[in-house]
Short mmCIF file of C-alpha atoms and ligand atoms in Angstrom, two decimals:
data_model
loop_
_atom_site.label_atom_id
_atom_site.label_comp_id
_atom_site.label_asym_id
_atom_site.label_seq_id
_atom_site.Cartn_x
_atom_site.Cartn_y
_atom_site.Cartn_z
CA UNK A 1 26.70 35.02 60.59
CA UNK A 2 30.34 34.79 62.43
CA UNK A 3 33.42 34.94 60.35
CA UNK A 4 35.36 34.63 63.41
CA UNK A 5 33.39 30.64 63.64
CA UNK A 6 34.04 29.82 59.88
CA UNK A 7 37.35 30.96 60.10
CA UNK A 8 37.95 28.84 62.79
CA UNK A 9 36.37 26.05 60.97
CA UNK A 10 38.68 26.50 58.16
CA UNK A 11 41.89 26.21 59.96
CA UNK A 12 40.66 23.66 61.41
CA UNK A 13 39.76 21.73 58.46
CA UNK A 14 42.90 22.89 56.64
CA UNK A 15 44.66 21.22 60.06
CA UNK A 16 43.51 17.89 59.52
CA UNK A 17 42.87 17.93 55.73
CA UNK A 18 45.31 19.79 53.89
CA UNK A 19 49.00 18.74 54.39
CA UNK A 20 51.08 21.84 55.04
CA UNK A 21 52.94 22.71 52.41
CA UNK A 22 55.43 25.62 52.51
CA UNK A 23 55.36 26.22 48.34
CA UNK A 24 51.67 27.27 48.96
CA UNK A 25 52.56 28.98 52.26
CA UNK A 26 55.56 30.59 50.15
CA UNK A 27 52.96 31.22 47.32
CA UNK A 28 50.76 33.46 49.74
CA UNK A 29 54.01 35.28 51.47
CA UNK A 30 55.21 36.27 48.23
CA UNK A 31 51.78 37.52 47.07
CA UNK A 32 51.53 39.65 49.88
CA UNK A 33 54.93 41.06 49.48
CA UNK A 34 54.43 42.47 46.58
CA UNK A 35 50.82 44.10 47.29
CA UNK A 36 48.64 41.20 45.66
CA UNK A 37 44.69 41.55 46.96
CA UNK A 38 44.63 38.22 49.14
CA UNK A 39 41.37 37.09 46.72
CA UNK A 40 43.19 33.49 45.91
CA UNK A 41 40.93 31.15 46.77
CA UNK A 42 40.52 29.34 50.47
CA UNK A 43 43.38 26.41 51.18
CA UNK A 44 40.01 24.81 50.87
CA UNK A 45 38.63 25.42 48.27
CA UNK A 46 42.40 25.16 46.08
CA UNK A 47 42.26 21.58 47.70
CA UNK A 48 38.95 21.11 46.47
CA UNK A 49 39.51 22.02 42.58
CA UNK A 50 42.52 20.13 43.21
CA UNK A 51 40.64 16.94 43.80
CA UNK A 52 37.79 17.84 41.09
CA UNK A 53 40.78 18.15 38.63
CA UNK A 54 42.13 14.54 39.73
CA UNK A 55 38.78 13.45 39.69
CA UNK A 56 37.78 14.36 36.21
CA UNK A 57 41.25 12.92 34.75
CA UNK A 58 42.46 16.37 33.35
CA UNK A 59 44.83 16.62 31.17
CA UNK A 60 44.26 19.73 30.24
CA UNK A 61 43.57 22.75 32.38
CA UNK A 62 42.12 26.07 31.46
CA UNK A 63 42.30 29.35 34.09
CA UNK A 64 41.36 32.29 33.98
CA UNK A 65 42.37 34.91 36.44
CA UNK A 66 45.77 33.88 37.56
CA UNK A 67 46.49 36.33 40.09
CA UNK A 68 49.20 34.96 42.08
CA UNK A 69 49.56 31.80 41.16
CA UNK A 70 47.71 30.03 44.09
CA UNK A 71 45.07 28.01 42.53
CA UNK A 72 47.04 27.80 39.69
CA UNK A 73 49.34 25.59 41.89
CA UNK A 74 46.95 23.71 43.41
CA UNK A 75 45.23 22.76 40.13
CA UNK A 76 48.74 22.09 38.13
CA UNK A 77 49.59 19.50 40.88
CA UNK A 78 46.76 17.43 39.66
CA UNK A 79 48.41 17.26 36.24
CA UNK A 80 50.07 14.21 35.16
CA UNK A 81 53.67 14.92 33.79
CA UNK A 82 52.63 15.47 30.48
CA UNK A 83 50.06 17.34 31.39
CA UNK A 84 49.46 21.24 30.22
CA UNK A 85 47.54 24.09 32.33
CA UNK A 86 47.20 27.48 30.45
CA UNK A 87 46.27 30.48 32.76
CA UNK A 88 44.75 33.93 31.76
CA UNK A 89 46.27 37.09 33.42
CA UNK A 90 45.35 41.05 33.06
CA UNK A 91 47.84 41.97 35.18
CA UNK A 92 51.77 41.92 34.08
CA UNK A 93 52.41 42.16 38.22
CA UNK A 94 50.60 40.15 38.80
CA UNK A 95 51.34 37.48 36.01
CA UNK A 96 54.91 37.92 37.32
CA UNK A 97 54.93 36.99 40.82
CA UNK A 98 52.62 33.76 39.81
CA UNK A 99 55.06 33.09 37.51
CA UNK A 100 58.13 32.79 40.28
CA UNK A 101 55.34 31.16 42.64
CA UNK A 102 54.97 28.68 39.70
CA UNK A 103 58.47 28.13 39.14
CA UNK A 104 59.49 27.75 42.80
CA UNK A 105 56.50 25.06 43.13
CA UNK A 106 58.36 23.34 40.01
CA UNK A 107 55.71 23.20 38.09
CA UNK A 108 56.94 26.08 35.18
CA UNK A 109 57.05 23.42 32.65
CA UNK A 110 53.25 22.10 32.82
CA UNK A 111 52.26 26.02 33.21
CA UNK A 112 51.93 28.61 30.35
CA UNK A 113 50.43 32.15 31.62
CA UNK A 114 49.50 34.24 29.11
CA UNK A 115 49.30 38.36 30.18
CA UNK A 116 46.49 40.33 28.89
CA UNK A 117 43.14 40.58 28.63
CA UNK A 118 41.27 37.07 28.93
CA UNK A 119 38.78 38.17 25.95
CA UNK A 120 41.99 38.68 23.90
CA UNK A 121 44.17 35.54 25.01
CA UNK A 122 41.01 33.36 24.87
CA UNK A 123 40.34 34.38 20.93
CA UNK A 124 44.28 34.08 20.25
CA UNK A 125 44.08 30.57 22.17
CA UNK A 126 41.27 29.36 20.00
CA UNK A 127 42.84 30.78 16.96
CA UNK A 128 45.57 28.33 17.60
CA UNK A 129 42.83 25.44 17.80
CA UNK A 130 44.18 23.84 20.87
CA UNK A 131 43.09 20.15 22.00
CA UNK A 132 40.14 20.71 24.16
CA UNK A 133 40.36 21.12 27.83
CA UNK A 134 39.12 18.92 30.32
CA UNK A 135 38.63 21.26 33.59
CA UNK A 136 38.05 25.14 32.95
CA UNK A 137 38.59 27.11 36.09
CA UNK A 138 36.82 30.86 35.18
CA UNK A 139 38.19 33.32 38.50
CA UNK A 140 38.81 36.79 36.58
CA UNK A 141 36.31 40.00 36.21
CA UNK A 142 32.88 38.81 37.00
CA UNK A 143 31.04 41.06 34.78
CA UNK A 144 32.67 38.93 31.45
CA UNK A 145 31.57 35.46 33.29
CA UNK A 146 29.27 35.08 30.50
CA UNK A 147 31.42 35.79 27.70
CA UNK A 148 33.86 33.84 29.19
CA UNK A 149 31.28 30.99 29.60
CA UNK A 150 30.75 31.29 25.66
CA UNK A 151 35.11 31.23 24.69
CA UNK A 152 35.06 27.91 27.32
CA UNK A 153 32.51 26.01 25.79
CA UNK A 154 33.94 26.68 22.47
CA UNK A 155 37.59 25.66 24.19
CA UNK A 156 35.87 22.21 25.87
CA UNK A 157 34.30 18.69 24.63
CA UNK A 158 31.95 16.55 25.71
CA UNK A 159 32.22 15.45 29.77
CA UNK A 160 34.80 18.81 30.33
CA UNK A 161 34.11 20.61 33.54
CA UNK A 162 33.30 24.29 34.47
CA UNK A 163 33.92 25.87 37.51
CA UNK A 164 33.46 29.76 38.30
CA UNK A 165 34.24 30.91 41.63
CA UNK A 166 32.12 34.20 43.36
CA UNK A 167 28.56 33.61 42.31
CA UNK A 168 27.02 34.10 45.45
CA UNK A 169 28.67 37.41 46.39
CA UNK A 170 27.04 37.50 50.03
CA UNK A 171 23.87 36.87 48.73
CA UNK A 172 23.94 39.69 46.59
CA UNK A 173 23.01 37.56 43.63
CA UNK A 174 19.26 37.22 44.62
CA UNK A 175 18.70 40.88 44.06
CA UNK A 176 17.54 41.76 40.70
CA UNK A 177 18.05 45.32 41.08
CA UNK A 178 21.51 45.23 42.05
CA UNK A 179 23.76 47.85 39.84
CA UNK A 180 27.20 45.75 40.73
CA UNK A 181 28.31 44.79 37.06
CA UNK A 182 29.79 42.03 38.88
CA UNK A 183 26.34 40.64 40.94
CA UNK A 184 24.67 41.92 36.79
CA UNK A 185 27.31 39.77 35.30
CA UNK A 186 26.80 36.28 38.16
CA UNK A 187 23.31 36.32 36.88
CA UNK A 188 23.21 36.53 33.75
CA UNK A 189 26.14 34.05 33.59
CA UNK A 190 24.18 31.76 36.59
CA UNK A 191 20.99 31.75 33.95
CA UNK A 192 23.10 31.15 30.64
CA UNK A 193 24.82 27.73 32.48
CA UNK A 194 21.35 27.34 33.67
CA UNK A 195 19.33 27.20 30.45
CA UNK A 196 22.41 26.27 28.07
CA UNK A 197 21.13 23.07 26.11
CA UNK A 198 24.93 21.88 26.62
CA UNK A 199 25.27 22.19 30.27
CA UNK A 200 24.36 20.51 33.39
CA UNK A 201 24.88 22.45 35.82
CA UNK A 202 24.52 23.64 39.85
CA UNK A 203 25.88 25.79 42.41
CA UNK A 204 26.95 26.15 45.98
CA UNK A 205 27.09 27.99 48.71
CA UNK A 206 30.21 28.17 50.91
CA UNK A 207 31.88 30.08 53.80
CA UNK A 208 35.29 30.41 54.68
CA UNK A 209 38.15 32.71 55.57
CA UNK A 210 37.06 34.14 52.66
CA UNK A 211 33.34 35.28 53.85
CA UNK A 212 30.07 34.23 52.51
CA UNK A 213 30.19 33.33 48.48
CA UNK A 214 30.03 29.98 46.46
CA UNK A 215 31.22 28.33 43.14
CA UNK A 216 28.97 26.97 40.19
CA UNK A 217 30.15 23.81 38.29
CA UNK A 218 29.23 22.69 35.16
CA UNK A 219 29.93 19.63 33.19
CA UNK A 220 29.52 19.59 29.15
CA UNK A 221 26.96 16.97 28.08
CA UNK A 222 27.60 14.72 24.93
CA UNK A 223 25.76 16.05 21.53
CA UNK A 224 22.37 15.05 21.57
C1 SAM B 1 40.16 36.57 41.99
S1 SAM B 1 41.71 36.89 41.25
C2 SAM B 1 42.24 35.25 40.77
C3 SAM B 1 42.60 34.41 41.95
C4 SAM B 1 43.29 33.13 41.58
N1 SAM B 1 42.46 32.34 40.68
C5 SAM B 1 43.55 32.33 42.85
O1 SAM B 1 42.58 31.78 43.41
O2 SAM B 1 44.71 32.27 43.27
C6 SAM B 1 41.26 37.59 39.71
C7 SAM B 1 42.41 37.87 38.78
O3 SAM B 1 41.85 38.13 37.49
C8 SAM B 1 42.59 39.15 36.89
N2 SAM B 1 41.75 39.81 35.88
C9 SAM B 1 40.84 40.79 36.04
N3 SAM B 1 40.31 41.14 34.87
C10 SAM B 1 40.89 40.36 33.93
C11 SAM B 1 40.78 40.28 32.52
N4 SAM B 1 39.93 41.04 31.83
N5 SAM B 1 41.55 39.38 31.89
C12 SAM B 1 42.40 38.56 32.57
N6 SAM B 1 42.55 38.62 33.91
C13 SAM B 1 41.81 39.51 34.58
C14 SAM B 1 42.96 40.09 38.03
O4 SAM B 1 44.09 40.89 37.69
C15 SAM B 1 43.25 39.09 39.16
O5 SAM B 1 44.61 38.77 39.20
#
């Protein structure tokens, strides 16, 4: 395997394929700044949900893990005006430098991060019995992937998509005697989306500057 290669590869993919943009370059300098773990997604990959987003029509966008504010951006620039992405956060830092990022990017008023801990925004959220979401982007602690998996499907309808980023972890995920709450966590959350009566659902892997790993998606059938 050569991270050096896919690295290469990535810039230059991101060359051809992803306009440069100094908001997301800004995004990443300000991250850094202020001690952020670089663990936003690839330009790549934030391009990709980007297009999935567009793709699927969303209206409505549901994050967790906010971090920085990267693929928050990418994904809130598939919005249409009128358009509303909520975003989960743990992290008050961290909440606030995504929230300048956001605001810089002009995008404050389509974006509504809420600081805590996901398990406790994502019961408030539902408490508030939002309209359901139409693209659910779950990028927080791995080992609550499948808790998180239950609070989306009861935050989604019919056709709504799921994404969760890390789920290959290196490879990691094949071995069943891993102690790594998060690799524990990828699997069981890999064989609930699997085996769920509502989903339909599949996974890839990728490399990129980020190393080996890979994203599942899943899309909510109708009621049978
Ligand atoms: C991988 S980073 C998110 C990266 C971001 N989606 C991006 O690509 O730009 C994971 C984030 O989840 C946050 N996090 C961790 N545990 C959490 C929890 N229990 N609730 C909410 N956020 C959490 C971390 O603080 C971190 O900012």
């Amino acid at each position: 395997m050569d991270q050096d290669l896919w690295i290469a590869v990535d810039r230059y993919l991101a060359d051809n394929l992803i306009s440069s943009d100094h908001r997301m370059e800004e995004a990443l300098e300000a991250n850094a700044c202020a001690g952020l773990p670089a663990i936003d997604v690839a330009p790549s990959h934030g391009k990709l949900l980007h297009l999935l987003a567009r793709v699927q029509g969303a209206r409505r966008i549901l994050e967790v893990g906010t971090l920085g504010g990267y693929s928050t951006i990418w994904l809130a620039r598939a919005l249409p005006s009128d358009g509303q992405l909520v975003t989960l956060e743990l992290d008050p830092k961290h909440a606030a430098v995504a929230q300048a990022n956001i605001h810089r990017a002009g995008l404050s008023s389509l974006v509504d991060i809420r600081v805590g801990p996901a398990l406790d925004s994502l019961a408030k959220l539902h408490d508030e019995r939002p309209a359901p979401f139409d693209f659910i982007f779950l990028d927080a602690d791995k080992p609550n992937n499948p808790v998180y998996l239950d609070w989306a499907l009861k935050l989604a309808r019919p056709g709504t998509v799921i994404i969760a980023d890390n789920v290959i972890r290196e490879g990691e995920i094949i071995n069943d005697r891993s102690d790594d709450a998060r690799v524990i966590g990828t699997r069981t959350f890999l064989e609930r989306l699997g085996s769920h009566p509502q989903l339909d659902a599949t996974a890839i892997q990728t490399v990129s500057t980020k190393g080996y790993d890979g994203f599942a998606m899943a899309v909510v059938k109708a009621e049978a």
